[in-house]
PDB file of C-alpha atoms in Angstrom:
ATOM      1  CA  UNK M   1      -1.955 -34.975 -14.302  1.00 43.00           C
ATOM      2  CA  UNK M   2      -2.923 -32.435 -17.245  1.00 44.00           C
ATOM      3  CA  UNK M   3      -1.783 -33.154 -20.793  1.00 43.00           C
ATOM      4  CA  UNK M   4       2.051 -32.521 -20.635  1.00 43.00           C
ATOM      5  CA  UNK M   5       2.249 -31.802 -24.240  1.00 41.00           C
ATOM      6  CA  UNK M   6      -0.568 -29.461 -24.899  1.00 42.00           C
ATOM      7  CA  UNK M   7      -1.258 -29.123 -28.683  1.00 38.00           C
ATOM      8  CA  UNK M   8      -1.519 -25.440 -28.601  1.00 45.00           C
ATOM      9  CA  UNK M   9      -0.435 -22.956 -25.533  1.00 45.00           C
ATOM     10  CA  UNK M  10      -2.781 -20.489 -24.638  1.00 51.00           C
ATOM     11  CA  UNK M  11      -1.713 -16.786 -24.116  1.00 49.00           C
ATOM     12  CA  UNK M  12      -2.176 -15.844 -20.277  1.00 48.00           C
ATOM     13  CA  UNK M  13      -5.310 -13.917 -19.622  1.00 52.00           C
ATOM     14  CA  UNK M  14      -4.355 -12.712 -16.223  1.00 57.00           C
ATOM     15  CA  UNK M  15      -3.981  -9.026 -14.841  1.00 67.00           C
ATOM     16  CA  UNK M  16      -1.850  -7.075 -12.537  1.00 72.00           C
ATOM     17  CA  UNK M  17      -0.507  -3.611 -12.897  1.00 77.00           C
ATOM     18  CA  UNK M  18       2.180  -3.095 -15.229  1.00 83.00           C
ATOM     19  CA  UNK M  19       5.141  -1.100 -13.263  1.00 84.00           C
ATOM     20  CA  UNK M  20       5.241   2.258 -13.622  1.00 85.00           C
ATOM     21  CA  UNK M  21       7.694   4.018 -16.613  1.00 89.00           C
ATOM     22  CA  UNK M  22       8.882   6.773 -14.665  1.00 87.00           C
ATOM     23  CA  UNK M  23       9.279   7.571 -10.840  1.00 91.00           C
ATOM     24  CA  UNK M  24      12.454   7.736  -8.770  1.00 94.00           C
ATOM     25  CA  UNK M  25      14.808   4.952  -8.388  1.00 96.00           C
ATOM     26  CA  UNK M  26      13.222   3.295  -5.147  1.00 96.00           C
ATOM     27  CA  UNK M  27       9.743   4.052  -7.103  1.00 96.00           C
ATOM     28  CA  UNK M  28      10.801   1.719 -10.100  1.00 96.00           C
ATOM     29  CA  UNK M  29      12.690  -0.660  -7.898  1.00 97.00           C
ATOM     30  CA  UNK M  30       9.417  -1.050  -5.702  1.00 97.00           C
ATOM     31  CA  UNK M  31       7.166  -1.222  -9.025  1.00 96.00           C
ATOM     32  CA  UNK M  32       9.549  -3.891 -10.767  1.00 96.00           C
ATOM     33  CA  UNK M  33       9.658  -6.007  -7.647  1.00 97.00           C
ATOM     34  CA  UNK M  34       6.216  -5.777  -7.210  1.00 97.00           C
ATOM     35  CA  UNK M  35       5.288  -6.736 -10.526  1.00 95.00           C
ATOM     36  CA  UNK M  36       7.544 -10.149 -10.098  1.00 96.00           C
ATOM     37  CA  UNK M  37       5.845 -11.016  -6.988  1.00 97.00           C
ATOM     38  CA  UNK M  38       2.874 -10.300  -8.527  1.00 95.00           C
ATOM     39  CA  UNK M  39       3.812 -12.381 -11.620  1.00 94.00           C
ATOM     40  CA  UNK M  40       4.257 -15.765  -9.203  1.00 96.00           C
ATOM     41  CA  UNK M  41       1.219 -14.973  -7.332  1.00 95.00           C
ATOM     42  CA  UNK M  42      -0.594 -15.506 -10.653  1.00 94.00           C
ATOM     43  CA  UNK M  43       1.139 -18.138 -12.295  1.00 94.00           C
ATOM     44  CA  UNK M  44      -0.188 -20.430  -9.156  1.00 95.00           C
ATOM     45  CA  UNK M  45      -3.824 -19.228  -9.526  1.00 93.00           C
ATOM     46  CA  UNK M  46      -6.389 -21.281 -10.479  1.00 92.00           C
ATOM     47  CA  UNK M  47      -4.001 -24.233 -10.399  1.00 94.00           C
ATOM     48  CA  UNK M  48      -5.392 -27.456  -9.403  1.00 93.00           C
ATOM     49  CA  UNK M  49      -4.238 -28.842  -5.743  1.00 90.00           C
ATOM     50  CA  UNK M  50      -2.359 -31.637  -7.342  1.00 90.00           C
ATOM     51  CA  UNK M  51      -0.704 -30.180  -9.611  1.00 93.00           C
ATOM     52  CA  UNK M  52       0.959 -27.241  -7.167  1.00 95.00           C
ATOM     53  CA  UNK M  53       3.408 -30.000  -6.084  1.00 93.00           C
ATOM     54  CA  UNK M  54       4.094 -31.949  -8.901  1.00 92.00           C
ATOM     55  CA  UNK M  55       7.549 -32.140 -10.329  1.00 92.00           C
ATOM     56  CA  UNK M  56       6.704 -32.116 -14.515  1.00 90.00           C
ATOM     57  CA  UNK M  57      10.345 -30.744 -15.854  1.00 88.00           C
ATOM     58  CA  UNK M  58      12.329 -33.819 -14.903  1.00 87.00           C
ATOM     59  CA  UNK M  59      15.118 -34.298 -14.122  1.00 90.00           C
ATOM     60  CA  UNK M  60      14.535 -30.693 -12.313  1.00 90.00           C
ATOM     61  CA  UNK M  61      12.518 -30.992  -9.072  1.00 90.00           C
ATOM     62  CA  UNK M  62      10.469 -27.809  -9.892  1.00 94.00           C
ATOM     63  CA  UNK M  63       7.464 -27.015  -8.504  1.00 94.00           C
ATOM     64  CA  UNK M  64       4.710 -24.240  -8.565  1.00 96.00           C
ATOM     65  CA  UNK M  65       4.653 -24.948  -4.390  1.00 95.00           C
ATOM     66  CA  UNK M  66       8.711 -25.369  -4.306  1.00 94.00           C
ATOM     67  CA  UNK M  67       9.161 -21.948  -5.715  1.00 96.00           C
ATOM     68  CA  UNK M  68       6.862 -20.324  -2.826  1.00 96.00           C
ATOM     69  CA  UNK M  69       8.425 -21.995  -0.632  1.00 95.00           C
ATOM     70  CA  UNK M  70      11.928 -20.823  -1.762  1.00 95.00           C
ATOM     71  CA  UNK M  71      10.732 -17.129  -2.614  1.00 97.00           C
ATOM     72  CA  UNK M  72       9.569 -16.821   1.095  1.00 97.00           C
ATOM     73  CA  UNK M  73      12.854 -17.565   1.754  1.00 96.00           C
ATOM     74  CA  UNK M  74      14.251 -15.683  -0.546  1.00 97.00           C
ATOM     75  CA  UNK M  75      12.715 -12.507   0.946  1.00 98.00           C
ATOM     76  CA  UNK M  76      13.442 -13.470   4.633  1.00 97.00           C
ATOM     77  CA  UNK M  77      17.311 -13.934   4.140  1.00 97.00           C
ATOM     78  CA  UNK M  78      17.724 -11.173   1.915  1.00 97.00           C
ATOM     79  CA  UNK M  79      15.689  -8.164   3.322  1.00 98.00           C
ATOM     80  CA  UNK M  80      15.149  -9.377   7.080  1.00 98.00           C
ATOM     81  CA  UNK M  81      18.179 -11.316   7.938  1.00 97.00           C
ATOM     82  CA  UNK M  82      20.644  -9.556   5.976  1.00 97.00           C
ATOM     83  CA  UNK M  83      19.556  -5.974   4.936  1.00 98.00           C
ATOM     84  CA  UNK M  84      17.399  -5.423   8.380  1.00 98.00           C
ATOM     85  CA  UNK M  85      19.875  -8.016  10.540  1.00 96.00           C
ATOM     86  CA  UNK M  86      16.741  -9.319  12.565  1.00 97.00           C
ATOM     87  CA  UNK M  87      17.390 -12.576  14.018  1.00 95.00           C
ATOM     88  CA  UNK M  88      14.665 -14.625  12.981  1.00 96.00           C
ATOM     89  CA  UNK M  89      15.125 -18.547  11.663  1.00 94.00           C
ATOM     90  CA  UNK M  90      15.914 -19.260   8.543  1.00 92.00           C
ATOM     91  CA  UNK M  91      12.897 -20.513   6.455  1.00 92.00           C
ATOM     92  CA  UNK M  92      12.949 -23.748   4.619  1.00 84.00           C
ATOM     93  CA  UNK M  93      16.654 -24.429   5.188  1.00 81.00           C
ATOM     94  CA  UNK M  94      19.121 -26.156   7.362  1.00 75.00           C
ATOM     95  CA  UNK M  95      23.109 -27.092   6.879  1.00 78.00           C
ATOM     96  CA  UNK M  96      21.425 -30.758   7.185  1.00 80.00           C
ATOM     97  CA  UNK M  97      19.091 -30.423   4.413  1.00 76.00           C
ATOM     98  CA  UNK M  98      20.046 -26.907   2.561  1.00 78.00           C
ATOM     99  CA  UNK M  99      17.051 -27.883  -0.241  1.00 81.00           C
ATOM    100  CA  UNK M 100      14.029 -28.157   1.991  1.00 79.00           C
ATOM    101  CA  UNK M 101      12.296 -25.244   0.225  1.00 79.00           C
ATOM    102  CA  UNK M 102      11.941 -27.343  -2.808  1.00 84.00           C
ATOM    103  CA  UNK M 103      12.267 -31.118  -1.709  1.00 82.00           C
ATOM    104  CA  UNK M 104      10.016 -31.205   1.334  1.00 82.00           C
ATOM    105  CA  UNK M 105       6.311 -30.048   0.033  1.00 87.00           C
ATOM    106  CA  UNK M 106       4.194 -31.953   2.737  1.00 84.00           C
ATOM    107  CA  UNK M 107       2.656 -28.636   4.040  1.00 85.00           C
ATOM    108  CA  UNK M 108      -0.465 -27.084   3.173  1.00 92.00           C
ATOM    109  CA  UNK M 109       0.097 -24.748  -0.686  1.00 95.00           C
ATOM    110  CA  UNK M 110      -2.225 -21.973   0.982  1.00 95.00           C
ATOM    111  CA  UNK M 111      -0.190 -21.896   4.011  1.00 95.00           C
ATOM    112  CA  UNK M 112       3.081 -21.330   2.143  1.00 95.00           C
ATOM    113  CA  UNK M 113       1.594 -18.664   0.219  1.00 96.00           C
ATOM    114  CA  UNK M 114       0.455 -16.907   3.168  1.00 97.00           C
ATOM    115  CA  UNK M 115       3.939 -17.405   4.873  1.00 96.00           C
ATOM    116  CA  UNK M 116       5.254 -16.353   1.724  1.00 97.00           C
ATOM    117  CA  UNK M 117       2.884 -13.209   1.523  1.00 98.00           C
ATOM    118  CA  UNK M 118       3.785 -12.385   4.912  1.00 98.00           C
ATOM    119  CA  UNK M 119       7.630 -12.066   4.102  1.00 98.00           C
ATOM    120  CA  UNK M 120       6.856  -9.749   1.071  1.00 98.00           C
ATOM    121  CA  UNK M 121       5.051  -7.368   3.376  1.00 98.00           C
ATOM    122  CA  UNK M 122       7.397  -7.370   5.953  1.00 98.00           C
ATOM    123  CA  UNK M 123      10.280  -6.973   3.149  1.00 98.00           C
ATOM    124  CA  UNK M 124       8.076  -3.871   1.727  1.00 98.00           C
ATOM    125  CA  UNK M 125       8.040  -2.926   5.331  1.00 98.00           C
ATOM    126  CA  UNK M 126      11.543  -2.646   5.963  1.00 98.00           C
ATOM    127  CA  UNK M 127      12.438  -0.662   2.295  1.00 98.00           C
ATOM    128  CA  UNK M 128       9.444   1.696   3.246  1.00 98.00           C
ATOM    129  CA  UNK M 129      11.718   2.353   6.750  1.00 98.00           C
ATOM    130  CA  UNK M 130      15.186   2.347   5.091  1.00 97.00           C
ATOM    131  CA  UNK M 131      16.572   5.835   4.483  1.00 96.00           C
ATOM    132  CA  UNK M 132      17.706   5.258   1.265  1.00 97.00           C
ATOM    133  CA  UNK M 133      18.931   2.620  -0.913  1.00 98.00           C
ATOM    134  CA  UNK M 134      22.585   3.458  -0.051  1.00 98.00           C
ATOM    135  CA  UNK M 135      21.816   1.970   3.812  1.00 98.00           C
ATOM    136  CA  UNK M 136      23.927  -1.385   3.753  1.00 98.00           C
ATOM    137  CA  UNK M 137      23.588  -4.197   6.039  1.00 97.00           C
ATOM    138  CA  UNK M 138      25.778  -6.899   6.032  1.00 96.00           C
ATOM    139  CA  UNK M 139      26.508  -9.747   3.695  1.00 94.00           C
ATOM    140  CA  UNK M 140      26.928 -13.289   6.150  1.00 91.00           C
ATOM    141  CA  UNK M 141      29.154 -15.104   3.881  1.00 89.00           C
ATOM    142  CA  UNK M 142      31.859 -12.077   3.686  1.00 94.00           C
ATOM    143  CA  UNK M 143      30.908  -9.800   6.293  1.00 95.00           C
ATOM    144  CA  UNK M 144      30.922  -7.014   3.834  1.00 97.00           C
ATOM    145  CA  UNK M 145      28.221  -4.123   3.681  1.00 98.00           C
ATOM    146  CA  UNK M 146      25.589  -4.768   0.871  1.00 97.00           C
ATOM    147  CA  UNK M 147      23.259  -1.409   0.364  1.00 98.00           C
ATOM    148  CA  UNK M 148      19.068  -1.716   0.115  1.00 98.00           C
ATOM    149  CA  UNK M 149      19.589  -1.018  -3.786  1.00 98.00           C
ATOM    150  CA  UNK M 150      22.243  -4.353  -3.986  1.00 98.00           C
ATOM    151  CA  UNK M 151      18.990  -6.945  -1.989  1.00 98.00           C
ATOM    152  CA  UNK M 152      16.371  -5.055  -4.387  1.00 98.00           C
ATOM    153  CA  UNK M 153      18.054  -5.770  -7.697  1.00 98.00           C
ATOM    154  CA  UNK M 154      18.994  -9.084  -6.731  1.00 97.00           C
ATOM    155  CA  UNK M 155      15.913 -10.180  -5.516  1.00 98.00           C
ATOM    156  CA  UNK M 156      14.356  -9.057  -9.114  1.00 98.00           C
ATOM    157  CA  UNK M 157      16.896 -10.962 -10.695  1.00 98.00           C
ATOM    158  CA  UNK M 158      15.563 -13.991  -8.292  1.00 97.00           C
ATOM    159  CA  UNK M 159      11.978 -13.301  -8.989  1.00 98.00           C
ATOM    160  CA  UNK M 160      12.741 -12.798 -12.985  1.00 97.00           C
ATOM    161  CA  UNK M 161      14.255 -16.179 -13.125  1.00 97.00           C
ATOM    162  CA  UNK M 162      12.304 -18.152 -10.944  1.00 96.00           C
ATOM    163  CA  UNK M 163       8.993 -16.630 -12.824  1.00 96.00           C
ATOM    164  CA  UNK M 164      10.519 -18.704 -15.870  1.00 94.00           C
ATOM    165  CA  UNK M 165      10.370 -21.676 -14.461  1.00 95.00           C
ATOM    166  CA  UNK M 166       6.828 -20.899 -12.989  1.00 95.00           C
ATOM    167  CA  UNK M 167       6.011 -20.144 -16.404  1.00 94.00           C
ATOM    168  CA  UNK M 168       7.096 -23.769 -17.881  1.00 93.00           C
ATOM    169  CA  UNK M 169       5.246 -25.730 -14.882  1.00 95.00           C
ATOM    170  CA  UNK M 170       2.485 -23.579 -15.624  1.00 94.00           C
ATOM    171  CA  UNK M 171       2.308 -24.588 -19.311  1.00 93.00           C
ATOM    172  CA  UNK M 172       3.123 -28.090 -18.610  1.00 93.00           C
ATOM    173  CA  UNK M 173      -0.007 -27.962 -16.341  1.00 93.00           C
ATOM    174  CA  UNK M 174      -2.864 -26.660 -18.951  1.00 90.00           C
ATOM    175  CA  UNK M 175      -0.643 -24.794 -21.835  1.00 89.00           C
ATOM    176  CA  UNK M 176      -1.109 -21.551 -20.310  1.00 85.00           C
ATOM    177  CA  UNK M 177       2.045 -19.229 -20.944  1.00 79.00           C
ATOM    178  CA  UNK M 178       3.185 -15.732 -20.989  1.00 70.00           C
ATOM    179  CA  UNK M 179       1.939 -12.672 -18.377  1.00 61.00           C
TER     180      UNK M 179
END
């Protein structure tokens, strides 16, 4: 395990595309999204394969690998099961063992990151088909509508806060914090 105290963080030296400043609403909403994916996809890179699964923030059972797994999730209940209404399985969850996303990391890192790059652009898919961010689909615990704009903002909300806690693994790994 890396130094869990590092003496000095290091700024991140990473690079993705900041979102755009003006557009229309989907525009930003796409952008901002984008950019938190985005964010996650480099906070893993360039992390050593022992380190993707280790739980450093204890008593939390955090992990770089944990929060892929739950962020492919994420994207699958929110835009395909919900929004879109597909029936597909739920990822990384049963009423048996609800925290499977972030307690069971016996799988290959690269594979969840492809799984999880593989919701993301079938999430993209289904807001590039929606007619507008006013189409609703329907909320499973209430059975209320929730519109495209309602799944965009909370899953940038998700991202947001789960990119914090990406962002203390990472600098419990080598000190690396910030972008």
């Amino acid at each position: 395990m890396a130094d869990s105290t590092p003496s000095t963080s290091q700024r991140w030296d990473g690079s993705r595309r900041e979102p755009a400043p003006t557009g229309s609403e989907i525009e930003l909403l796409r952008g901002f999204l984008d950019w938190h994916r985005e964010t996650l996809a480099l906070k893993c890179s360039g992390v050593p394969s022992d380190q993707l699964s280790a739980r450093l923030i204890e008593p939390s059972g955090l992990t770089l690998h944990g929060l892929v797994r739950h962020l492919a999730a994420v994207e699958r209940w929110w835009f395909r099961i919900q929004f879109a209404q597909e029936d597909v399985p739920l990822l990384h969850y049963s009423d048996d063992d609800p925290d499977q996303d972030f307690d069971d990391l016996e799988g290959d890192f690269a594979e969840a990151v492809e799984v999880w790059r593989a919701e993301c652009a079938k999430s993209r898919e289904i807001v590039a088909a929606a007619d507008s961010l006013d189409q609703t689909g329907i909320r499973r615990s209430t059975g209320e509508p929730i519109s495209l704009r309602f799944v965009m903002l909370n899953l940038i909300a998700e991202y947001a806060r789960h990119n914090g806690h990406a962002d203390l693994l990472r600098e419990r790994i080598d000190g690396r914090v910030g972008m």
